[in-house]
Amino acid sequence: MNIILLGPPGAGKGTQARKLVAERGMVQLSTGDMLREAKSSGTEMGNKVAAIMDAGQLVTDEIVIGLIEEKLEGDHAGGFIFDGFPRTLPQADALGELLAKHGTTLDAVIEMRVDDEALVARITARSTCASCGEVYNDQMKPIPDDGKCANCGGTEFKRRADDNEESLRTRLMEYYKKTSPLIGYYYAKGDLSPINGLGEIDVVAKAISKILDA
Ligand SMILES: [Zn+2]
């Protein structure tokens, strides 16, 4: 089963993807992770990626598709979760062609719907444990009163450098301009399953499971 998690930055796609990896043995394909992995791999493709990224240039769709193709050729019994890709209509077309070439299809596109203002409130309130990566939120899941991470006991927490309102609004605008047309694209193909992305992590996870099990 292959799915896309679609939604604006900060909607919780990464969190849900990690849950699916843990619970269903799916493989998470996040563009950022794939590029970082390629960069440090030392392969021909990796060196190409490293040169582009070091020059501060954008990695082309062709390269990202190439990296995804490498993954499709590997072991993937549990299926793939595409997280952060496709981001544009041409990328969506390319992904569809690539999957078809490998004899597989997209089973669901889960649109995580969230309200912008709630997103701004959520992302600016977010911090993570510096040692284990546990995510906290000032309102919904505050750092424990003793100042220690509930998961590992760590005492150092960091906020993402881009967790400020202005940069989030810029990324949201980018999402609406380039990525949100995918909602109509997958709706027309009959693949779109919208869910409310604003609930608690487990509630959102249940909504996703319901779609995957349908
Ligand atoms: Zn921790």
XYZ file of C-alpha atoms and ligand atoms in Angstrom:
215
model
C 0.000 0.000 0.000
C 1.424 3.362 -1.045
C 0.123 6.628 0.314
C 0.835 10.337 0.213
C 0.440 12.474 3.311
C -0.580 15.848 1.983
C -0.916 18.968 4.056
C 0.654 22.310 4.898
C 3.915 22.615 6.806
C 3.395 21.865 10.490
C 0.279 19.739 9.916
C 1.966 16.755 11.563
C 2.759 14.689 8.451
C 6.127 13.577 9.809
C 4.661 12.535 13.161
C 1.953 10.436 11.505
C 4.415 8.949 9.033
C 6.668 7.774 11.879
C 3.676 6.121 13.563
C 2.799 4.276 10.351
C 6.402 3.127 10.015
C 6.351 1.770 13.564
C 2.896 0.212 13.425
C 2.615 -1.027 9.852
C 6.178 -1.486 8.705
C 5.732 1.066 5.957
C 8.736 2.925 4.529
C 8.721 6.701 4.953
C 10.087 8.572 1.971
C 10.756 12.103 3.075
C 12.550 14.211 0.481
C 14.700 15.912 3.102
C 15.830 12.594 4.604
C 16.500 11.082 1.190
C 18.641 14.025 0.141
C 20.609 13.975 3.396
C 21.084 10.228 3.067
C 22.191 10.513 -0.568
C 24.595 13.317 0.283
C 26.444 11.175 2.795
C 26.268 7.945 0.750
C 29.259 8.660 -1.482
C 27.517 7.165 -4.539
C 27.590 8.891 -7.915
C 24.081 10.225 -7.374
C 25.023 11.216 -3.820
C 27.989 13.257 -4.984
C 25.779 14.998 -7.523
C 23.275 15.879 -4.805
C 26.046 17.067 -2.483
C 27.498 19.354 -5.164
C 24.095 20.925 -5.864
C 23.190 21.381 -2.206
C 26.630 22.752 -1.299
C 26.246 25.312 -4.075
C 22.964 26.356 -2.455
C 20.955 25.313 -5.502
C 17.676 23.469 -5.627
C 17.765 19.767 -6.352
C 15.848 19.052 -9.561
C 12.712 16.909 -9.761
C 14.700 14.484 -11.877
C 17.133 13.816 -9.044
C 14.408 13.381 -6.439
C 12.557 10.992 -8.749
C 15.831 9.119 -9.251
C 16.255 8.749 -5.486
C 12.664 7.521 -5.110
C 13.248 5.019 -7.902
C 16.246 3.595 -6.016
C 13.957 3.073 -3.014
C 11.222 1.443 -5.106
C 13.758 -1.113 -6.239
C 14.537 -2.084 -2.651
C 12.487 -4.081 -0.156
C 9.112 -2.484 0.453
C 6.594 -5.076 1.486
C 4.831 -2.625 3.800
C 4.496 0.028 1.120
C 5.598 3.654 0.999
C 4.552 6.858 2.664
C 5.410 9.904 0.600
C 5.953 12.794 2.959
C 6.784 16.170 1.426
C 6.696 14.833 -2.119
C 5.098 15.446 -4.582
C 5.005 19.180 -3.967
C 3.945 20.308 -7.450
C 1.699 19.070 -10.259
C 4.628 18.038 -12.501
C 6.048 16.038 -9.579
C 2.661 14.346 -9.078
C 2.618 13.324 -12.737
C 6.187 12.056 -12.510
C 5.419 10.029 -9.389
C 2.367 8.459 -11.028
C 4.462 7.426 -14.030
C 7.239 6.065 -11.829
C 4.868 3.937 -9.758
C 3.202 2.599 -12.905
C 6.622 1.733 -14.333
C 7.281 -0.353 -11.227
C 3.908 -2.061 -11.454
C 2.454 -0.377 -8.430
C -0.035 2.394 -7.714
C -0.981 5.013 -5.226
C -3.650 3.696 -2.864
C -4.609 6.834 -1.004
C -3.765 10.499 -0.718
C -4.547 11.607 2.793
C -5.131 15.322 3.011
C -4.476 16.569 6.534
C -6.717 19.604 6.838
C -5.698 22.226 9.337
C -6.692 25.789 10.012
C -3.893 28.300 9.331
C -4.248 30.199 12.578
C -4.279 26.988 14.598
C -1.166 25.941 12.717
C 0.630 29.162 13.565
C -0.325 28.731 17.217
C 0.806 25.107 17.169
C 4.141 25.477 15.438
C 5.287 28.481 17.416
C 4.537 26.542 20.608
C 6.576 23.500 19.592
C 9.854 22.355 21.100
C 11.766 19.079 20.976
C 14.021 17.206 23.379
C 17.634 17.729 22.307
C 18.597 14.148 23.147
C 15.704 11.958 21.982
C 13.644 14.195 19.698
C 10.411 13.869 21.725
C 8.077 16.665 20.631
C 6.465 18.991 23.173
C 3.923 21.744 22.807
C 3.429 24.614 25.234
C -0.351 24.172 25.194
C -1.135 20.578 24.324
C 1.848 18.714 25.733
C 4.064 20.955 27.826
C 7.558 20.005 28.997
C 7.064 18.344 32.446
C 7.222 20.630 35.491
C 10.530 19.128 36.637
C 12.086 20.275 33.367
C 12.978 16.719 32.352
C 11.973 14.947 29.137
C 9.270 12.377 29.978
C 10.826 9.961 27.510
C 14.558 10.108 28.270
C 15.050 12.475 31.209
C 16.979 14.947 29.066
C 16.961 18.546 30.243
C 17.804 20.363 27.043
C 15.061 21.397 24.650
C 15.248 23.217 21.381
C 12.878 25.109 19.193
C 13.219 24.831 15.455
C 15.043 27.819 14.050
C 12.238 28.383 11.555
C 9.522 28.044 14.167
C 8.561 31.639 13.953
C 5.412 33.044 12.577
C 6.830 34.927 9.639
C 8.697 31.989 8.168
C 5.678 29.730 8.678
C 3.456 32.175 6.823
C 5.953 32.254 3.950
C 5.965 28.450 3.818
C 2.162 28.371 3.979
C 1.939 30.745 1.021
C 4.345 28.514 -0.889
C 2.140 25.510 -0.058
C -1.031 27.228 -1.277
C 0.629 28.405 -4.479
C 2.436 25.229 -5.512
C 1.177 22.238 -3.556
C -2.506 22.822 -2.829
C -3.436 22.291 -6.524
C -2.610 18.622 -5.808
C -5.782 18.449 -3.720
C -7.890 19.004 -6.844
C -5.621 16.759 -8.897
C -6.000 13.752 -6.610
C -9.666 14.491 -5.964
C -10.277 14.229 -9.717
C -8.437 10.904 -9.758
C -10.620 9.614 -6.913
C -7.637 9.143 -4.602
C -8.259 11.925 -2.099
C -9.256 11.228 1.505
C -9.455 14.377 3.610
C -9.171 14.145 7.401
C -9.172 16.681 10.191
C -5.482 17.137 10.958
C -5.995 19.275 14.026
C -6.969 16.639 16.568
C -4.651 14.918 19.010
C -1.981 12.718 17.469
C -3.779 9.454 18.304
C -7.126 10.707 17.018
C -5.548 11.726 13.717
C -3.734 8.368 13.563
C -7.060 6.549 13.997
C -8.611 8.518 11.154
C -5.677 7.545 8.940
C -5.922 3.875 9.954
C -9.592 3.846 9.090
C -8.779 4.954 5.546
C -5.937 2.453 5.160
C -8.087 -0.424 6.411
C -11.094 0.465 4.252
Zn 14.068 13.124 25.513
